Short mmCIF file of C-alpha atoms in Angstrom, two decimals:
data_model
loop_
_atom_site.label_atom_id
_atom_site.label_comp_id
_atom_site.label_asym_id
_atom_site.label_seq_id
_atom_site.Cartn_x
_atom_site.Cartn_y
_atom_site.Cartn_z
CA MET A 1 159.47 26.02 -138.78
CA ASP A 2 159.00 29.46 -137.25
CA ILE A 3 161.83 29.35 -134.71
CA PRO A 4 161.11 32.73 -133.06
CA GLY A 5 157.44 31.73 -132.67
CA VAL A 6 158.40 28.39 -131.14
CA ALA A 7 160.83 30.13 -128.79
CA SER A 8 158.14 32.54 -127.63
CA LYS A 9 155.64 29.74 -126.97
CA THR A 10 158.29 27.74 -125.11
CA ILE A 11 159.11 30.70 -122.87
CA LEU A 12 155.45 31.22 -122.03
CA SER A 13 154.94 27.52 -121.31
CA LEU A 14 157.90 27.41 -118.92
CA LEU A 15 156.71 30.50 -117.11
CA CYS A 16 153.19 29.10 -116.76
CA LEU A 17 154.58 25.86 -115.32
CA THR A 18 156.72 27.84 -112.90
CA ALA A 19 153.61 29.68 -111.73
CA LEU A 20 151.68 26.54 -110.74
CA PRO A 21 152.68 26.33 -107.05
CA THR A 22 151.52 29.89 -106.36
CA TRP A 23 151.55 29.40 -102.56
CA ALA A 24 155.35 29.28 -102.67
CA LEU A 25 155.78 32.27 -104.99
CA ASP A 26 155.59 36.02 -104.79
CA LEU A 27 153.26 36.94 -107.65
CA ASN A 28 152.34 40.31 -109.04
CA LEU A 29 150.05 40.88 -112.03
CA SER A 30 149.42 44.35 -113.46
CA THR A 31 147.34 45.46 -116.43
CA THR A 32 147.52 48.69 -118.42
CA LEU A 33 144.90 49.85 -120.90
CA GLU A 34 146.12 52.51 -123.29
CA GLU A 35 144.56 54.52 -126.08
CA LYS A 36 146.61 56.61 -128.52
CA ALA A 37 145.43 58.63 -131.50
CA VAL A 38 147.49 60.76 -133.90
CA PHE A 39 145.91 63.26 -136.29
CA ALA A 40 147.56 65.13 -139.14
CA ILE A 41 147.63 68.90 -138.67
CA PRO A 42 145.91 70.74 -141.55
CA THR A 43 147.99 73.45 -143.19
CA ALA A 44 147.09 76.38 -145.41
CA ASP A 45 148.61 74.74 -148.49
CA ASP A 46 146.74 71.45 -148.11
CA GLU A 47 145.07 70.96 -151.48
CA ASP A 48 143.43 67.67 -150.54
CA ASP A 49 140.60 68.19 -148.04
CA ASP A 50 140.74 64.48 -147.16
CA ARG A 51 144.22 65.09 -145.76
CA ARG A 52 142.92 67.46 -143.07
CA TRP A 53 142.90 65.82 -139.64
CA GLU A 54 143.62 62.44 -141.23
CA THR A 55 144.17 59.69 -138.64
CA LEU A 56 147.84 58.73 -138.87
CA GLN A 57 147.83 56.34 -135.94
CA GLY A 58 145.10 54.84 -133.79
CA ASP A 59 146.14 52.20 -131.27
CA THR A 60 144.21 50.56 -128.46
CA SER A 61 146.21 48.16 -126.31
CA ALA A 62 145.89 46.00 -123.23
CA GLU A 63 149.27 45.21 -121.69
CA PHE A 64 149.77 42.51 -119.06
CA LYS A 65 152.83 42.20 -116.82
CA LEU A 66 153.42 39.19 -114.61
CA ASP A 67 156.22 39.04 -112.01
CA LEU A 68 157.09 35.77 -110.27
CA SER A 69 159.83 35.33 -107.69
CA GLN A 70 160.95 32.72 -105.19
CA ASP A 71 164.29 32.92 -103.36
CA LYS A 72 166.92 33.18 -106.09
CA HIS A 73 164.52 32.47 -108.94
CA SER A 74 162.37 35.00 -110.79
CA ALA A 75 160.41 35.19 -114.01
CA PHE A 76 158.77 38.00 -115.91
CA VAL A 77 156.27 38.23 -118.78
CA ASP A 78 155.23 41.42 -120.54
CA CYS A 79 152.73 40.90 -123.36
CA ALA A 80 150.04 42.96 -125.05
CA LEU A 81 147.00 42.73 -127.27
CA LEU A 82 146.89 45.58 -129.78
CA TYR A 83 144.17 46.92 -132.04
CA ASP A 84 145.62 49.04 -134.86
CA ALA A 85 142.73 51.06 -136.32
CA VAL A 86 144.79 52.42 -139.24
CA GLY A 87 146.34 49.09 -140.20
CA ALA A 88 149.87 50.50 -140.14
CA GLY A 89 151.45 47.20 -139.14
CA SER A 90 153.14 46.13 -135.92
CA SER A 91 156.09 44.21 -134.56
CA GLY A 92 153.68 41.67 -133.05
CA VAL A 93 152.00 38.58 -134.48
CA ALA A 94 148.94 39.36 -136.62
CA LEU A 95 145.79 37.65 -135.37
CA ASP A 96 143.80 38.17 -138.56
CA ARG A 97 146.22 36.34 -140.84
CA ASP A 98 143.81 36.09 -143.79
CA SER A 99 143.43 39.86 -144.14
CA ASP A 100 145.62 42.01 -146.39
CA ILE A 101 145.35 44.85 -143.87
CA GLN A 102 146.14 43.69 -140.35
CA HIS A 103 144.41 45.27 -137.37
CA PHE A 104 144.76 42.86 -134.43
CA PHE A 105 148.14 41.83 -133.01
CA PHE A 106 149.61 39.90 -130.12
CA LYS A 107 152.98 41.12 -128.91
CA LEU A 108 155.34 39.37 -126.51
CA LYS A 109 157.56 42.21 -125.38
CA GLU A 110 159.52 40.26 -122.78
CA GLY A 111 159.43 36.78 -121.30
CA TRP A 112 162.40 35.54 -119.31
CA TYR A 113 163.61 33.41 -116.40
CA ASP A 114 166.35 34.74 -114.09
CA TYR A 115 168.57 33.04 -111.52
CA ASP A 116 170.37 35.24 -108.98
CA GLY A 117 173.55 33.62 -107.72
CA GLY A 118 174.68 36.60 -105.69
CA PHE A 119 177.68 38.11 -107.46
CA TRP A 120 176.49 36.49 -110.72
CA SER A 121 173.13 35.95 -112.43
CA LEU A 122 171.74 34.20 -115.49
CA ARG A 123 168.79 35.36 -117.56
CA VAL A 124 167.25 33.28 -120.38
CA GLY A 125 164.45 34.38 -122.72
CA ARG A 126 163.15 37.44 -124.49
CA GLN A 127 164.54 40.58 -122.88
CA ILE A 128 164.97 44.30 -123.48
CA ASN A 129 168.14 46.06 -122.39
CA ALA A 130 169.15 49.66 -123.07
CA TRP A 131 172.74 50.58 -123.89
CA GLY A 132 174.35 53.99 -123.86
CA ALA A 133 173.83 57.39 -122.27
CA ALA A 134 172.06 59.18 -125.15
CA ASP A 135 168.53 60.54 -124.78
CA GLY A 136 166.36 59.64 -127.78
CA LEU A 137 169.27 59.16 -130.21
CA GLN A 138 171.00 55.92 -131.15
CA VAL A 139 174.78 55.80 -130.74
CA ALA A 140 175.95 52.56 -129.09
CA ASP A 141 172.42 51.31 -128.42
CA VAL A 142 172.48 48.50 -131.01
CA LEU A 143 171.66 45.49 -128.82
CA CYS A 144 167.88 45.61 -129.23
CA PRO A 145 166.25 46.29 -132.62
CA LYS A 146 163.59 48.97 -133.07
CA ASP A 147 159.92 49.02 -134.03
CA GLU A 148 160.09 51.53 -136.89
CA THR A 149 156.44 51.15 -137.84
CA ARG A 150 155.57 53.88 -135.33
CA LEU A 151 157.01 57.33 -135.92
CA PHE A 152 155.09 58.64 -132.92
CA SER A 153 156.14 56.38 -130.03
CA SER A 154 155.58 57.78 -126.54
CA ASP A 155 159.34 57.86 -126.10
CA TYR A 156 162.47 56.25 -127.50
CA SER A 157 162.38 53.31 -125.08
CA ASP A 158 158.90 52.30 -126.31
CA SER A 159 160.34 51.52 -129.73
CA ARG A 160 162.74 48.81 -128.52
CA LEU A 161 162.02 45.17 -129.39
CA GLY A 162 163.04 42.24 -127.22
CA ILE A 163 165.83 39.85 -128.20
CA ASP A 164 165.76 36.10 -127.52
CA ALA A 165 169.04 35.70 -125.65
CA VAL A 166 171.04 34.15 -122.83
CA ARG A 167 172.64 36.77 -120.58
CA LEU A 168 175.32 35.94 -118.01
CA SER A 169 176.04 38.81 -115.61
CA TYR A 170 178.61 39.71 -112.99
CA ASN A 171 177.06 41.99 -110.33
CA GLY A 172 179.66 43.92 -108.37
CA THR A 173 179.32 47.17 -106.45
CA VAL A 174 182.09 48.94 -108.38
CA LEU A 175 182.16 46.79 -111.51
CA SER A 176 179.44 44.94 -113.42
CA ALA A 177 179.46 43.02 -116.69
CA ASP A 178 177.03 41.31 -119.07
CA ALA A 179 177.77 38.72 -121.76
CA TYR A 180 175.06 37.90 -124.33
CA TRP A 181 174.56 34.95 -126.62
CA ILE A 182 171.75 35.66 -129.11
CA PRO A 183 170.95 32.51 -131.12
CA VAL A 184 167.90 33.97 -132.93
CA PHE A 185 168.28 37.15 -134.99
CA THR A 186 165.50 39.72 -134.52
CA PRO A 187 165.48 42.54 -137.10
CA SER A 188 163.90 45.95 -136.78
CA THR A 189 160.28 46.05 -137.95
CA LEU A 190 160.00 48.24 -141.05
CA PRO A 191 156.97 50.42 -141.96
CA LEU A 192 156.06 48.40 -145.07
CA ALA A 193 152.33 47.92 -144.39
CA ARG A 194 150.25 49.53 -147.14
CA LYS A 195 148.34 51.75 -144.71
CA ASN A 196 151.42 52.94 -142.85
CA PRO A 197 151.84 56.72 -143.39
CA ILE A 198 155.64 56.38 -143.22
CA ARG A 199 155.82 53.85 -146.07
CA SER A 200 155.62 56.39 -148.91
CA LEU A 201 158.53 58.34 -147.42
CA ILE A 202 160.94 55.42 -147.29
CA MET A 203 159.50 53.51 -150.23
CA PRO A 204 158.36 55.82 -153.08
CA SER A 205 156.18 54.35 -155.81
CA ALA A 206 158.67 55.37 -158.51
CA VAL A 207 162.17 56.72 -159.05
CA VAL A 208 162.86 59.55 -161.47
CA THR A 209 165.99 59.40 -163.61
CA GLU A 210 167.39 60.53 -166.91
CA ILE A 211 168.10 57.97 -169.62
CA MET A 212 169.27 58.96 -173.11
CA ASP A 213 168.52 62.62 -172.33
CA GLN A 214 164.95 61.74 -171.39
CA LYS A 215 163.50 62.24 -167.93
CA LEU A 216 161.77 58.99 -166.97
CA SER A 217 159.73 57.76 -164.02
CA ILE A 218 160.38 54.08 -163.33
CA LYS A 219 157.74 52.29 -161.26
CA ILE A 220 158.84 50.38 -158.16
CA HIS A 221 157.21 46.98 -157.81
CA ASP A 222 155.32 46.34 -154.56
CA PHE A 223 157.79 45.52 -151.78
CA SER A 224 157.01 43.74 -148.52
CA GLN A 225 158.71 42.01 -145.59
CA ASP A 226 158.51 38.74 -147.54
CA ASP A 227 161.05 40.11 -150.05
CA ILE A 228 163.73 40.36 -147.34
CA ASP A 229 165.85 37.27 -146.61
CA LYS A 230 166.57 36.66 -142.92
CA PRO A 231 169.69 34.73 -141.83
CA GLU A 232 169.10 31.07 -141.09
CA THR A 233 168.86 30.16 -137.43
CA ASN A 234 172.03 28.21 -136.67
CA LEU A 235 175.13 28.51 -134.50
CA LYS A 236 177.10 30.17 -137.29
CA ASN A 237 174.62 33.03 -137.48
CA ALA A 238 174.32 33.66 -133.73
CA GLU A 239 175.06 37.12 -132.34
CA TYR A 240 177.35 38.01 -129.45
CA ALA A 241 177.48 41.10 -127.26
CA GLY A 242 179.06 42.33 -124.07
CA ARG A 243 179.06 45.26 -121.67
CA VAL A 244 181.41 46.20 -118.82
CA SER A 245 180.48 49.08 -116.49
CA ALA A 246 182.44 50.79 -113.72
CA TYR A 247 180.91 53.01 -111.03
CA THR A 248 183.24 55.47 -109.31
CA PRO A 249 182.55 58.40 -106.97
CA PHE A 250 183.22 60.91 -109.75
CA ALA A 251 181.83 59.20 -112.87
CA ASP A 252 180.22 56.09 -114.39
CA PHE A 253 181.80 54.38 -117.40
CA SER A 254 180.64 51.63 -119.76
CA LEU A 255 182.35 49.74 -122.58
CA TYR A 256 180.29 47.86 -125.20
CA GLY A 257 180.99 45.28 -127.89
CA PHE A 258 178.68 43.71 -130.47
CA TRP A 259 179.11 41.22 -133.31
CA GLY A 260 176.03 40.17 -135.24
CA TRP A 261 173.63 41.39 -137.89
CA ASP A 262 172.64 44.91 -138.83
CA ASP A 263 168.99 45.43 -137.84
CA GLU A 264 168.10 46.98 -141.21
CA PRO A 265 168.56 45.23 -144.57
CA VAL A 266 170.55 46.27 -147.61
CA ILE A 267 168.20 46.74 -150.58
CA SER A 268 168.94 45.37 -154.07
CA TYR A 269 167.27 46.82 -157.18
CA ALA A 270 166.72 44.94 -160.43
CA ILE A 271 164.92 45.73 -163.69
CA SER A 272 161.76 43.62 -163.90
CA LYS A 273 160.09 45.18 -166.98
CA VAL A 274 161.26 47.07 -170.08
CA ASN A 275 159.37 48.67 -172.96
CA ALA A 276 159.78 48.05 -176.71
CA TYR A 277 162.82 50.34 -176.72
CA LYS A 278 164.54 48.31 -173.97
CA ILE A 279 164.07 51.17 -171.51
CA PRO A 280 163.24 50.01 -167.95
CA THR A 281 159.68 50.70 -166.82
CA GLU A 282 159.58 48.74 -163.54
CA ILE A 283 162.04 47.90 -160.78
CA SER A 284 161.79 45.01 -158.33
CA LEU A 285 163.37 45.07 -154.88
CA SER A 286 164.83 42.52 -152.53
CA GLY A 287 166.70 42.79 -149.26
CA GLU A 288 169.26 40.96 -147.17
CA TYR A 289 170.86 41.51 -143.79
CA ARG A 290 174.62 41.93 -143.47
CA LYS A 291 177.05 41.35 -140.60
CA MET A 292 178.00 44.25 -138.35
CA GLY A 293 180.51 44.84 -135.59
CA MET A 294 180.56 47.66 -133.04
CA VAL A 295 182.69 48.86 -130.14
CA GLY A 296 181.37 51.69 -128.00
CA LEU A 297 181.79 53.54 -124.74
CA ASP A 298 179.97 56.09 -122.64
CA THR A 299 180.39 58.08 -119.47
CA SER A 300 178.18 60.11 -117.14
CA ILE A 301 179.78 62.67 -114.84
CA PRO A 302 177.66 64.36 -112.13
CA ALA A 303 178.58 67.94 -111.21
CA GLY A 304 176.07 69.34 -108.73
CA PRO A 305 172.76 69.95 -110.55
CA LEU A 306 174.48 69.06 -113.85
CA VAL A 307 175.21 65.69 -115.45
CA ILE A 308 177.71 65.61 -118.30
CA ARG A 309 177.21 62.72 -120.71
CA ALA A 310 179.37 61.47 -123.58
CA GLU A 311 179.04 58.44 -125.84
CA ALA A 312 180.76 57.10 -128.96
CA ALA A 313 180.53 54.01 -131.16
CA TYR A 314 182.75 52.73 -134.00
CA PHE A 315 181.49 50.41 -136.77
CA PRO A 316 184.37 49.01 -138.87
CA GLY A 317 183.43 48.21 -142.47
CA ARG A 318 179.68 48.66 -142.03
CA TYR A 319 177.52 47.88 -145.07
CA PHE A 320 175.70 50.83 -146.67
CA GLY A 321 173.22 50.36 -149.52
CA THR A 322 173.91 51.97 -152.88
CA THR A 323 171.28 53.94 -154.79
CA ALA A 324 168.81 52.38 -157.21
CA MET A 325 170.30 54.22 -160.19
CA ALA A 326 173.85 53.20 -159.28
CA GLN A 327 172.79 49.55 -159.29
CA ILE A 328 170.63 49.69 -162.42
CA LEU A 329 172.47 52.11 -164.69
CA GLU A 330 176.05 51.60 -163.52
CA ASN A 331 175.88 47.94 -162.50
CA GLN A 332 177.12 48.61 -158.97
CA ASP A 333 176.87 46.18 -156.10
CA ALA A 334 173.97 46.58 -153.67
CA TYR A 335 176.31 47.82 -150.97
CA VAL A 336 179.66 49.39 -150.15
CA GLN A 337 181.60 49.09 -146.91
CA LEU A 338 182.38 52.28 -145.00
CA SER A 339 183.78 52.64 -141.51
CA GLN A 340 181.43 54.70 -139.36
CA LEU A 341 181.92 56.70 -136.18
CA THR A 342 178.99 58.11 -134.20
CA PHE A 343 179.31 60.21 -131.06
CA LEU A 344 177.29 62.38 -128.70
CA ALA A 345 177.90 64.95 -125.98
CA GLY A 346 175.07 65.88 -123.63
CA LEU A 347 174.34 68.05 -120.63
CA ASP A 348 171.47 67.57 -118.15
CA PHE A 349 170.35 70.20 -115.67
CA ILE A 350 167.94 69.17 -112.90
CA ALA A 351 166.89 71.69 -110.28
CA GLY A 352 163.63 71.46 -108.36
CA ASP A 353 160.77 70.98 -110.81
CA TRP A 354 162.90 71.87 -113.86
CA THR A 355 164.70 69.44 -116.18
CA ILE A 356 166.74 70.72 -119.14
CA THR A 357 168.63 68.43 -121.52
CA GLY A 358 170.82 69.42 -124.46
CA GLN A 359 172.76 67.14 -126.84
CA TYR A 360 175.05 67.33 -129.86
CA TYR A 361 175.24 64.28 -132.14
CA GLY A 362 177.69 63.50 -134.94
CA ASP A 363 177.92 60.70 -137.52
CA THR A 364 180.85 60.40 -139.91
CA VAL A 365 181.99 57.75 -142.42
CA THR A 366 185.30 57.12 -144.14
CA GLY A 367 185.63 55.75 -147.67
CA SER A 368 184.15 56.47 -151.09
CA ARG A 369 180.51 57.61 -150.97
CA LYS A 370 180.15 57.92 -154.74
CA PHE A 371 177.25 55.50 -154.98
CA VAL A 372 175.77 56.02 -151.49
CA ASP A 373 173.06 58.58 -150.82
CA ARG A 374 174.42 60.06 -147.59
CA LYS A 375 176.71 62.89 -146.51
CA GLY A 376 180.17 62.28 -145.15
CA TYR A 377 179.35 64.05 -141.89
CA ILE A 378 175.85 64.27 -140.40
CA HIS A 379 175.18 66.18 -137.22
CA GLN A 380 172.27 67.46 -135.19
CA ALA A 381 171.37 69.04 -131.88
CA THR A 382 168.52 68.39 -129.43
CA LEU A 383 167.06 70.43 -126.60
CA SER A 384 164.27 69.56 -124.18
CA ILE A 385 162.80 71.55 -121.29
CA SER A 386 160.17 70.30 -118.84
CA LYS A 387 158.62 71.48 -115.59
CA THR A 388 156.30 69.70 -113.18
CA PHE A 389 153.40 71.22 -111.25
CA LEU A 390 150.80 70.08 -108.72
CA GLY A 391 153.22 67.91 -106.81
CA GLY A 392 154.46 66.22 -109.97
CA ASN A 393 151.02 65.30 -111.33
CA LEU A 394 151.23 67.81 -114.19
CA GLU A 395 154.23 68.02 -116.54
CA ILE A 396 154.63 70.54 -119.36
CA GLY A 397 157.47 70.03 -121.81
CA LEU A 398 158.97 71.39 -124.99
CA ALA A 399 161.50 69.46 -127.07
CA GLY A 400 163.19 70.14 -130.35
CA MET A 401 165.63 68.45 -132.72
CA MET A 402 167.49 70.15 -135.57
CA GLU A 403 169.78 68.48 -138.05
CA LEU A 404 172.56 70.90 -138.87
CA ASN A 405 173.30 69.85 -142.46
CA ASP A 406 170.07 71.11 -144.03
CA PHE A 407 168.61 72.83 -140.94
CA SER A 408 165.36 70.92 -140.92
CA PHE A 409 163.83 70.49 -137.47
CA VAL A 410 160.95 69.16 -135.37
CA ILE A 411 159.33 70.88 -132.39
CA GLN A 412 157.44 68.74 -129.86
CA PRO A 413 155.33 70.42 -127.14
CA SER A 414 153.65 68.11 -124.62
CA ILE A 415 151.38 68.06 -121.58
CA LYS A 416 151.03 65.07 -119.26
CA TYR A 417 148.55 64.91 -116.39
CA ALA A 418 148.12 62.16 -113.80
CA ALA A 419 144.51 62.41 -112.58
CA THR A 420 145.11 59.54 -110.15
CA ASP A 421 147.83 56.98 -109.51
CA GLN A 422 146.09 54.76 -112.06
CA LEU A 423 144.77 57.20 -114.68
CA SER A 424 146.83 59.62 -116.79
CA PHE A 425 146.35 61.68 -119.96
CA ASN A 426 148.74 63.24 -122.43
CA LEU A 427 148.50 65.77 -125.24
CA GLY A 428 151.33 66.51 -127.65
CA ALA A 429 152.26 67.64 -131.11
CA ASN A 430 155.00 67.15 -133.70
CA PHE A 431 155.78 70.05 -136.04
CA PHE A 432 158.18 68.99 -138.79
CA ARG A 433 159.77 71.72 -140.90
CA PRO A 434 162.16 71.52 -143.89
CA GLY A 435 165.36 73.50 -144.25
CA PRO A 436 165.70 76.64 -146.38
CA ASP A 437 166.87 74.72 -149.49
CA GLU A 438 163.78 73.54 -151.40
CA ASP A 439 165.79 70.76 -153.08
CA GLU A 440 167.08 69.43 -149.74
CA PRO A 441 164.21 69.24 -147.22
CA GLY A 442 166.46 67.43 -144.74
CA THR A 443 165.89 64.55 -142.35
CA TYR A 444 162.96 66.10 -140.49
CA GLY A 445 161.66 68.12 -143.43
CA ALA A 446 160.84 64.87 -145.23
CA TYR A 447 158.14 64.29 -142.60
CA GLU A 448 156.49 67.70 -143.03
CA ASP A 449 153.20 66.14 -144.17
CA LEU A 450 153.16 64.06 -140.98
CA SER A 451 153.05 67.04 -138.62
CA CYS A 452 150.42 66.01 -136.11
CA VAL A 453 148.62 66.24 -132.79
CA THR A 454 148.77 63.24 -130.43
CA LEU A 455 146.19 62.29 -127.79
CA GLY A 456 146.61 59.54 -125.26
CA ALA A 457 145.15 58.03 -122.12
CA LYS A 458 146.43 55.27 -119.85
CA PHE A 459 144.72 53.33 -117.05
CA SER A 460 146.64 50.86 -114.89
CA PHE A 461 145.37 48.40 -112.32
#
């Protein structure tokens, strides 16, 4: 039985039943139609003419939001119908199940019932909640998984997926707290669809190695979401999370805790074919999710036009996947456990029509990294500048992110214009550049071929 699917249908059924006596309810229905297209930017060294202005993403969506409220009771549904012209995959439910390349999807983003008891409240259903004080970077924000099929989301918040959970909250003026019970595990959606432009970057068709002084290319067998084992839905595999926040005249503070499953799987590699000389020619892959714990904290301190932000998260004994060659040639396990610490310091400046945000992010692990393909300390910096015109209807922005290990970076200019309260347009670009070392393109340099222009339009009614 598809438990998440059943849960979603149950939520919708309950909300529909709640909506029957509409004369006793406050009801609000809104609809948003959105079009987004992403085109690869041609470069002088493009040898393949078909690559010029290739469509990397083409989404048309109709999103429906329904708010219901009556006294202490409220309910909310946020769902969407999506047409994916490229066939890059989605975190929704495919409507054309018989097709190898999916184009039509239904997505239930949120669907919950809430009871407000004054100083306490209870929310049951699919919900999205943001943790942490970071802007566009993940530190302690581990509660909701991410839709990683879209490299070019409108913003970081658009990539969050809902969790099916029960949330009990304490709502005080100085102190607030949330406790979560998450009986159904929801993983991040990976870009494994065949037409997804990100797939080849995270899942190459072959690995190159040296065996018996010979340089060999070993083919990787086709890998899909079906090759990843999800935890069974039972009480033993439930997830738990909590947040406590304090609001003082000089600063806001939050403390977070999470115990559950890592949103991304650990990958195992195995030899599936060998030639007459017993040399491997093909590798098969499988994946499994591992347990993860996290404690985190953040603070925001206003100082006139400035806001100082800080955030940190500690992951004891987190599972990191080992490399394909370590598993195949040296018979290593699929993972090692390393303790991880991530942190961020940020500064926001808001004055009139100007908004400037700068951040420094660090990620360090302790333990042996001999068989893990990652550096001991990873760090990067971000900067964004935006200004509004025409009474706030026009916004021009420039953002950039640079990872400071290999000095690869991405520059993101953008223009947003609200023609009316209902109709808006946006134009943007993503310029990915590698670092100076040709052998180490870096985090953002790996996406150089995905440098692009983005066009979008949104109409709400």
